[in-house]
Tab-separated table of C-alpha atoms in Angstrom:
chain	number	residue	atom	x	y	z
U	17	UNK	CA	0.000	0.000	0.000
U	18	UNK	CA	1.518	3.254	-1.118
U	19	UNK	CA	2.308	6.240	1.049
U	20	UNK	CA	-0.228	9.033	1.291
U	21	UNK	CA	-0.004	11.622	-1.446
U	22	UNK	CA	0.329	15.268	-0.428
U	23	UNK	CA	-2.853	17.302	-0.684
U	24	UNK	CA	-3.321	20.877	-1.744
U	25	UNK	CA	-6.901	21.826	-0.877
U	26	UNK	CA	-7.741	21.965	2.827
U	27	UNK	CA	-11.051	21.833	4.720
U	28	UNK	CA	-11.834	22.056	8.424
U	29	UNK	CA	-12.849	18.780	10.083
U	30	UNK	CA	-15.388	18.559	12.885
U	31	UNK	CA	-12.516	18.781	15.340
U	32	UNK	CA	-11.181	21.935	13.716
U	33	UNK	CA	-8.104	20.313	12.193
U	34	UNK	CA	-7.181	21.054	8.619
U	35	UNK	CA	-7.875	18.037	6.422
U	36	UNK	CA	-7.519	17.734	2.647
U	37	UNK	CA	-10.855	18.123	0.878
U	38	UNK	CA	-10.375	14.874	-1.028
U	39	UNK	CA	-10.069	13.007	2.257
U	40	UNK	CA	-13.682	13.633	3.254
U	41	UNK	CA	-15.160	12.867	-0.172
U	42	UNK	CA	-15.343	9.113	0.498
U	43	UNK	CA	-18.206	9.725	2.912
U	44	UNK	CA	-20.282	11.267	0.122
U	45	UNK	CA	-21.592	9.408	-2.942
U	46	UNK	CA	-19.003	9.205	-5.706
U	47	UNK	CA	-19.208	10.821	-9.124
U	48	UNK	CA	-20.231	7.675	-11.006
U	49	UNK	CA	-23.842	6.790	-11.758
U	50	UNK	CA	-24.547	3.179	-10.815
U	51	UNK	CA	-26.979	0.438	-11.726
U	52	UNK	CA	-28.378	-2.406	-9.614
U	53	UNK	CA	-28.691	-5.703	-11.497
U	54	UNK	CA	-30.508	-8.784	-10.180
U	55	UNK	CA	-29.018	-11.979	-11.604
U	56	UNK	CA	-30.817	-15.313	-11.177
U	57	UNK	CA	-31.328	-18.651	-12.921
U	58	UNK	CA	-32.350	-16.907	-16.157
U	59	UNK	CA	-28.817	-15.610	-16.739
U	60	UNK	CA	-26.295	-17.457	-18.876
U	61	UNK	CA	-23.982	-18.607	-17.474
U	62	UNK	CA	-26.256	-19.149	-14.502
U	63	UNK	CA	-24.875	-18.138	-11.079
U	64	UNK	CA	-24.879	-20.895	-8.438
U	65	UNK	CA	-27.219	-18.765	-6.300
U	66	UNK	CA	-28.958	-15.446	-7.044
U	67	UNK	CA	-26.740	-12.370	-6.877
U	68	UNK	CA	-27.314	-8.630	-6.708
U	69	UNK	CA	-24.713	-6.638	-8.621
U	70	UNK	CA	-24.237	-2.894	-8.257
U	71	UNK	CA	-21.880	-1.455	-10.851
U	72	UNK	CA	-20.940	1.864	-12.410
U	73	UNK	CA	-22.738	2.691	-15.666
U	74	UNK	CA	-19.757	4.498	-17.184
U	75	UNK	CA	-17.508	2.405	-19.400
U	76	UNK	CA	-14.276	1.386	-17.741
U	77	UNK	CA	-12.482	-1.354	-15.849
U	78	UNK	CA	-13.230	-1.537	-12.132
U	79	UNK	CA	-12.061	-3.610	-9.143
U	80	UNK	CA	-14.597	-6.055	-7.724
U	81	UNK	CA	-15.787	-6.735	-4.170
U	82	UNK	CA	-18.088	-9.482	-2.945
U	83	UNK	CA	-20.344	-8.664	0.032
U	84	UNK	CA	-21.856	-11.556	2.006
U	85	UNK	CA	-25.017	-10.712	3.947
U	86	UNK	CA	-25.783	-11.531	7.558
U	87	UNK	CA	-27.989	-14.155	9.195
U	88	UNK	CA	-31.661	-14.111	8.108
U	89	UNK	CA	-31.022	-11.041	5.939
U	90	UNK	CA	-31.408	-10.290	2.227
U	91	UNK	CA	-28.744	-8.801	-0.005
U	92	UNK	CA	-30.992	-5.932	-1.093
U	93	UNK	CA	-31.156	-4.654	2.513
U	94	UNK	CA	-27.642	-3.293	1.839
U	95	UNK	CA	-28.429	-1.514	-1.431
U	96	UNK	CA	-27.692	2.026	-0.204
U	97	UNK	CA	-24.334	0.846	1.123
U	98	UNK	CA	-23.561	-0.988	-2.129
U	99	UNK	CA	-24.532	1.978	-4.288
U	100	UNK	CA	-22.301	4.315	-2.302
U	101	UNK	CA	-19.257	2.062	-2.666
U	102	UNK	CA	-19.938	1.362	-6.358
U	103	UNK	CA	-20.245	5.077	-7.119
U	104	UNK	CA	-16.565	5.438	-6.205
U	105	UNK	CA	-15.508	3.014	-8.921
U	106	UNK	CA	-16.125	-0.544	-7.723
U	107	UNK	CA	-18.276	-3.425	-8.914
U	108	UNK	CA	-20.077	-4.997	-5.959
U	109	UNK	CA	-21.395	-8.567	-6.078
U	110	UNK	CA	-23.796	-9.552	-3.271
U	111	UNK	CA	-24.891	-13.217	-3.274
U	112	UNK	CA	-28.213	-14.260	-1.727
U	113	UNK	CA	-27.803	-17.275	0.535
U	114	UNK	CA	-30.644	-19.528	1.599
U	115	UNK	CA	-32.696	-18.076	4.455
U	116	UNK	CA	-33.409	-20.195	7.504
U	117	UNK	CA	-34.591	-19.061	10.914
U	118	UNK	CA	-32.762	-21.990	12.521
U	119	UNK	CA	-29.031	-21.248	12.981
U	120	UNK	CA	-26.699	-23.954	11.715
U	121	UNK	CA	-23.093	-24.312	10.638
U	122	UNK	CA	-21.672	-22.031	7.988
U	123	UNK	CA	-20.308	-24.691	5.605
U	124	UNK	CA	-23.132	-24.368	3.070
U	125	UNK	CA	-22.761	-20.590	2.735
U	126	UNK	CA	-18.958	-20.810	2.550
U	127	UNK	CA	-19.237	-23.304	-0.314
U	128	UNK	CA	-21.860	-21.169	-2.072
U	129	UNK	CA	-19.702	-18.044	-1.782
U	130	UNK	CA	-16.767	-19.935	-3.302
U	131	UNK	CA	-18.948	-21.028	-6.223
U	132	UNK	CA	-20.053	-17.424	-6.801
U	133	UNK	CA	-16.395	-16.374	-6.898
U	134	UNK	CA	-15.725	-19.092	-9.484
U	135	UNK	CA	-18.693	-17.829	-11.530
U	136	UNK	CA	-17.262	-14.315	-11.781
U	137	UNK	CA	-14.753	-14.727	-14.676
U	138	UNK	CA	-17.410	-15.932	-17.143
U	139	UNK	CA	-20.632	-14.764	-15.549
U	140	UNK	CA	-19.931	-11.240	-14.348
U	141	UNK	CA	-18.885	-9.687	-17.706
U	142	UNK	CA	-22.056	-11.039	-19.336
U	143	UNK	CA	-24.403	-9.050	-17.068
U	144	UNK	CA	-22.541	-5.751	-16.650
U	145	UNK	CA	-23.482	-2.535	-18.487
U	146	UNK	CA	-21.952	-2.067	-21.926
U	147	UNK	CA	-18.285	-1.102	-21.728
U	148	UNK	CA	-17.969	-1.983	-18.035
U	149	UNK	CA	-15.314	-4.625	-17.327
U	150	UNK	CA	-14.349	-6.312	-14.048
U	151	UNK	CA	-10.716	-6.250	-12.933
U	152	UNK	CA	-10.695	-9.615	-11.190
U	153	UNK	CA	-7.005	-9.391	-10.361
U	154	UNK	CA	-8.221	-6.834	-7.807
U	155	UNK	CA	-10.874	-8.770	-5.905
U	156	UNK	CA	-11.981	-8.044	-2.332
U	157	UNK	CA	-14.177	-10.104	-0.018
U	158	UNK	CA	-16.473	-8.587	2.601
U	159	UNK	CA	-19.131	-9.861	4.966
U	160	UNK	CA	-21.531	-8.512	7.578
U	161	UNK	CA	-22.481	-10.275	10.815
U	162	UNK	CA	-22.532	-14.031	10.188
U	163	UNK	CA	-21.508	-13.169	6.621
U	164	UNK	CA	-18.313	-11.799	8.163
U	165	UNK	CA	-17.628	-15.262	9.560
U	166	UNK	CA	-18.385	-16.679	6.098
U	167	UNK	CA	-15.971	-14.253	4.453
U	168	UNK	CA	-13.152	-14.880	6.931
U	169	UNK	CA	-13.688	-18.648	6.667
U	170	UNK	CA	-13.450	-18.487	2.879
U	171	UNK	CA	-10.329	-16.324	3.086
U	172	UNK	CA	-8.816	-18.857	5.505
U	173	UNK	CA	-9.259	-21.637	2.954
U	174	UNK	CA	-12.350	-23.459	4.224
U	175	UNK	CA	-13.418	-23.599	0.572
U	176	UNK	CA	-11.257	-23.329	-2.536
U	177	UNK	CA	-11.659	-20.719	-5.264
U	178	UNK	CA	-10.069	-20.272	-8.662
U	179	UNK	CA	-9.541	-16.569	-7.995
U	180	UNK	CA	-7.356	-14.994	-5.345
U	181	UNK	CA	-8.733	-12.414	-2.927
U	182	UNK	CA	-6.568	-9.342	-2.388
U	183	UNK	CA	-8.367	-7.733	0.571
U	184	UNK	CA	-10.820	-8.718	3.299
U	185	UNK	CA	-13.469	-6.688	5.151
U	186	UNK	CA	-15.487	-7.683	8.209
U	187	UNK	CA	-18.539	-5.517	8.902
U	188	UNK	CA	-19.381	-6.154	12.551
U	189	UNK	CA	-18.481	-9.839	12.043
U	190	UNK	CA	-19.948	-12.467	14.373
U	191	UNK	CA	-18.695	-16.031	14.885
U	192	UNK	CA	-21.430	-17.471	17.112
U	193	UNK	CA	-23.289	-16.757	20.329
U	194	UNK	CA	-20.319	-17.018	22.683
U	195	UNK	CA	-16.780	-18.266	23.174
U	196	UNK	CA	-17.982	-21.786	23.980
U	197	UNK	CA	-20.569	-21.833	21.175
U	198	UNK	CA	-18.739	-20.781	18.038
U	199	UNK	CA	-20.275	-21.197	14.635
U	200	UNK	CA	-18.785	-24.040	12.594
U	201	UNK	CA	-16.097	-23.946	11.338
U	202	UNK	CA	-14.553	-22.560	14.516
U	203	UNK	CA	-12.119	-20.008	13.147
U	204	UNK	CA	-11.430	-17.972	16.296
U	205	UNK	CA	-8.414	-19.296	18.190
U	206	UNK	CA	-8.163	-16.581	20.893
U	207	UNK	CA	-4.514	-16.162	19.999
U	208	UNK	CA	-3.280	-12.769	18.746
U	209	UNK	CA	-2.457	-12.519	15.036
U	210	UNK	CA	-3.420	-16.160	14.466
U	211	UNK	CA	-5.342	-15.668	11.214
U	212	UNK	CA	-3.139	-16.884	8.377
U	213	UNK	CA	-4.337	-14.545	5.642
U	214	UNK	CA	-1.779	-12.812	3.451
U	215	UNK	CA	-3.859	-9.741	2.625
U	216	UNK	CA	-4.861	-6.405	4.158
U	217	UNK	CA	-7.873	-6.689	6.479
U	218	UNK	CA	-10.406	-4.096	7.625
U	219	UNK	CA	-12.705	-4.725	10.591
U	220	UNK	CA	-15.532	-2.267	11.264
U	221	UNK	CA	-17.360	-2.802	14.547
U	222	UNK	CA	-20.379	-1.271	16.252
U	223	UNK	CA	-20.337	0.091	19.765
U	224	UNK	CA	-23.837	-1.175	20.600
U	225	UNK	CA	-23.576	-4.592	18.950
U	226	UNK	CA	-22.766	-6.436	22.165
U	227	UNK	CA	-25.611	-4.806	24.112
U	228	UNK	CA	-29.034	-6.430	24.456
U	229	UNK	CA	-31.994	-4.763	22.771
U	230	UNK	CA	-34.181	-5.896	25.675
U	231	UNK	CA	-34.620	-8.828	28.062
U	232	UNK	CA	-36.071	-11.014	25.312
U	233	UNK	CA	-33.190	-10.946	22.824
U	234	UNK	CA	-29.483	-11.700	23.321
U	235	UNK	CA	-26.835	-9.330	21.901
U	236	UNK	CA	-26.537	-9.521	18.135
U	237	UNK	CA	-22.722	-9.264	18.238
U	238	UNK	CA	-21.746	-10.918	21.537
U	239	UNK	CA	-18.479	-10.296	23.322
U	240	UNK	CA	-15.658	-12.763	22.540
U	241	UNK	CA	-17.058	-13.625	19.092
U	242	UNK	CA	-17.408	-10.146	17.597
U	243	UNK	CA	-15.339	-7.478	15.860
U	244	UNK	CA	-12.838	-7.023	18.707
U	245	UNK	CA	-11.687	-10.641	18.622
U	246	UNK	CA	-11.670	-10.767	14.820
U	247	UNK	CA	-9.334	-7.777	14.760
U	248	UNK	CA	-7.130	-9.154	17.541
U	249	UNK	CA	-6.530	-12.303	15.505
U	250	UNK	CA	-5.681	-10.466	12.255
U	251	UNK	CA	-2.113	-10.129	11.067
U	252	UNK	CA	-0.768	-6.810	9.766
U	253	UNK	CA	-1.672	-4.884	7.796
U	254	UNK	CA	-5.024	-4.627	9.546
U	255	UNK	CA	-7.358	-1.781	10.437
U	256	UNK	CA	-10.023	-1.477	13.121
U	257	UNK	CA	-12.665	1.218	13.458
U	258	UNK	CA	-15.765	1.113	15.658
U	259	UNK	CA	-18.897	3.196	15.087
U	260	UNK	CA	-19.338	3.931	18.767
U	261	UNK	CA	-22.981	5.048	18.878
U	262	UNK	CA	-24.566	2.585	16.425
U	263	UNK	CA	-25.828	-0.970	16.467
U	264	UNK	CA	-25.358	-4.187	14.556
U	265	UNK	CA	-28.041	-3.626	11.899
U	266	UNK	CA	-27.879	0.161	11.625
U	267	UNK	CA	-26.025	-0.050	8.286
U	268	UNK	CA	-29.034	-1.649	6.592
U	269	UNK	CA	-31.472	0.301	4.431
U	270	UNK	CA	-34.275	2.103	6.268
U	271	UNK	CA	-36.888	-0.148	4.641
U	272	UNK	CA	-35.412	-3.356	6.065
U	273	UNK	CA	-38.291	-5.119	7.889
U	274	UNK	CA	-38.809	-4.006	11.470
U	275	UNK	CA	-39.410	-7.578	12.634
U	276	UNK	CA	-35.743	-8.199	11.738
U	277	UNK	CA	-34.117	-4.953	12.860
U	278	UNK	CA	-36.031	-4.874	16.165
U	279	UNK	CA	-33.994	-7.756	17.613
U	280	UNK	CA	-30.749	-5.757	17.755
U	281	UNK	CA	-29.843	-2.767	19.900
U	282	UNK	CA	-29.828	0.282	17.633
U	283	UNK	CA	-28.443	3.774	17.885
U	284	UNK	CA	-30.467	6.948	18.197
U	285	UNK	CA	-28.580	8.742	15.443
U	286	UNK	CA	-29.332	9.049	11.746
U	287	UNK	CA	-28.948	5.686	10.034
U	288	UNK	CA	-27.982	7.460	6.818
U	289	UNK	CA	-24.865	8.788	8.571
U	290	UNK	CA	-24.038	5.267	9.689
U	291	UNK	CA	-24.328	3.930	6.144
U	292	UNK	CA	-22.181	6.752	4.779
U	293	UNK	CA	-19.601	6.170	7.485
U	294	UNK	CA	-19.321	2.422	6.851
U	295	UNK	CA	-19.369	2.839	3.077
U	296	UNK	CA	-16.792	5.636	3.195
U	297	UNK	CA	-14.393	3.602	5.315
U	298	UNK	CA	-14.846	0.696	2.901
U	299	UNK	CA	-14.051	2.962	-0.066
U	300	UNK	CA	-10.956	4.363	1.647
U	301	UNK	CA	-9.711	0.874	2.505
U	302	UNK	CA	-10.442	-0.554	-0.952
U	303	UNK	CA	-8.672	2.389	-2.589
U	304	UNK	CA	-5.623	1.646	-0.443
U	305	UNK	CA	-5.685	-2.148	-0.677
U	306	UNK	CA	-6.607	-2.482	-4.357
U	307	UNK	CA	-5.552	0.843	-5.845
U	308	UNK	CA	-2.526	1.814	-3.734
U	309	UNK	CA	-4.204	5.132	-2.941
U	310	UNK	CA	-3.697	5.497	0.798
U	311	UNK	CA	-4.569	9.169	1.306
U	312	UNK	CA	-8.194	8.749	2.380
U	313	UNK	CA	-7.529	5.860	4.749
U	314	UNK	CA	-4.544	7.550	6.354
U	315	UNK	CA	-6.548	10.731	6.862
U	316	UNK	CA	-9.339	8.820	8.643
U	317	UNK	CA	-6.810	7.055	10.864
U	318	UNK	CA	-5.066	10.342	11.641
U	319	UNK	CA	-8.265	12.309	12.354
U	320	UNK	CA	-11.376	10.127	12.811
U	321	UNK	CA	-13.452	13.303	13.241
U	322	UNK	CA	-13.643	13.580	9.442
U	323	UNK	CA	-16.169	10.709	9.538
U	324	UNK	CA	-19.914	11.453	9.825
U	325	UNK	CA	-20.201	9.383	13.038
U	326	UNK	CA	-17.998	8.982	16.105
U	327	UNK	CA	-15.294	6.373	15.569
U	328	UNK	CA	-13.826	4.998	18.793
U	329	UNK	CA	-11.607	3.055	19.026
U	330	UNK	CA	-9.576	3.505	15.863
U	331	UNK	CA	-6.527	1.259	15.601
U	332	UNK	CA	-4.249	-0.246	12.992
U	333	UNK	CA	-1.193	-2.445	12.759
U	334	UNK	CA	1.042	-2.278	9.710
U	335	UNK	CA	4.008	-4.364	10.855
């Protein structure tokens, strides 16, 4: 990842510090118009499971990121987040896993995600807008909640893919209901830097994820199996930012069903700010990891007040 480029235009951050104007732009929608494309069994070649693709409309070659949704969720609940990231010059592929209210091991979703990755070289170009090409040598993998466990498991080799992932993102990842009840496969070892992934990793956590919504529901991102432990087990380079005042599902679209979002402790702030914060951090990280453009990420690490929500803690390890 390259060193930060010097900036010329300066703005004031919320904390009063001078910050380059370009550094705050990741938290706003990018300049590219985007299109959402539903791909199912009617496509040729047919994807192994349905996928939602959000891609720029403008002709060009763009890096690709896969986003794996959380437990009992749908991929389209993340559409605002996906559109924001795509508008900065990325093609986002969001598979739709089978939905079951009964929690089980993650092996089926890990295998399905691997098959979607193997579908990309032939399938993705056939459904993109005219003139839009995927740069699959720059491929990132991301996952939210249980999908974070799926993504980390795939990156750790619990299923094989033809393509190589170059970056990994965990969005409030969860690996079970507690230290003694990990989701299969059990990837958390409780040893620092034990993950054997040779790629940059970003972990975004939520400050309210490990709190109960009420007496009826357990925390949605319990202690010992959430973002903090995922980050602790990452090897450098790795980055860790927590949206202090928001909850586990606050990054979803506002029209996500209330019977789903009501089970998790949520923040009182604007959910749009939360989505822009998460998406902006993702853009900054992907620019650094896939495009060797470190300026935005380094600015956020240096002055987290440039983000639209409070980030605390903010940590990183590069060596």
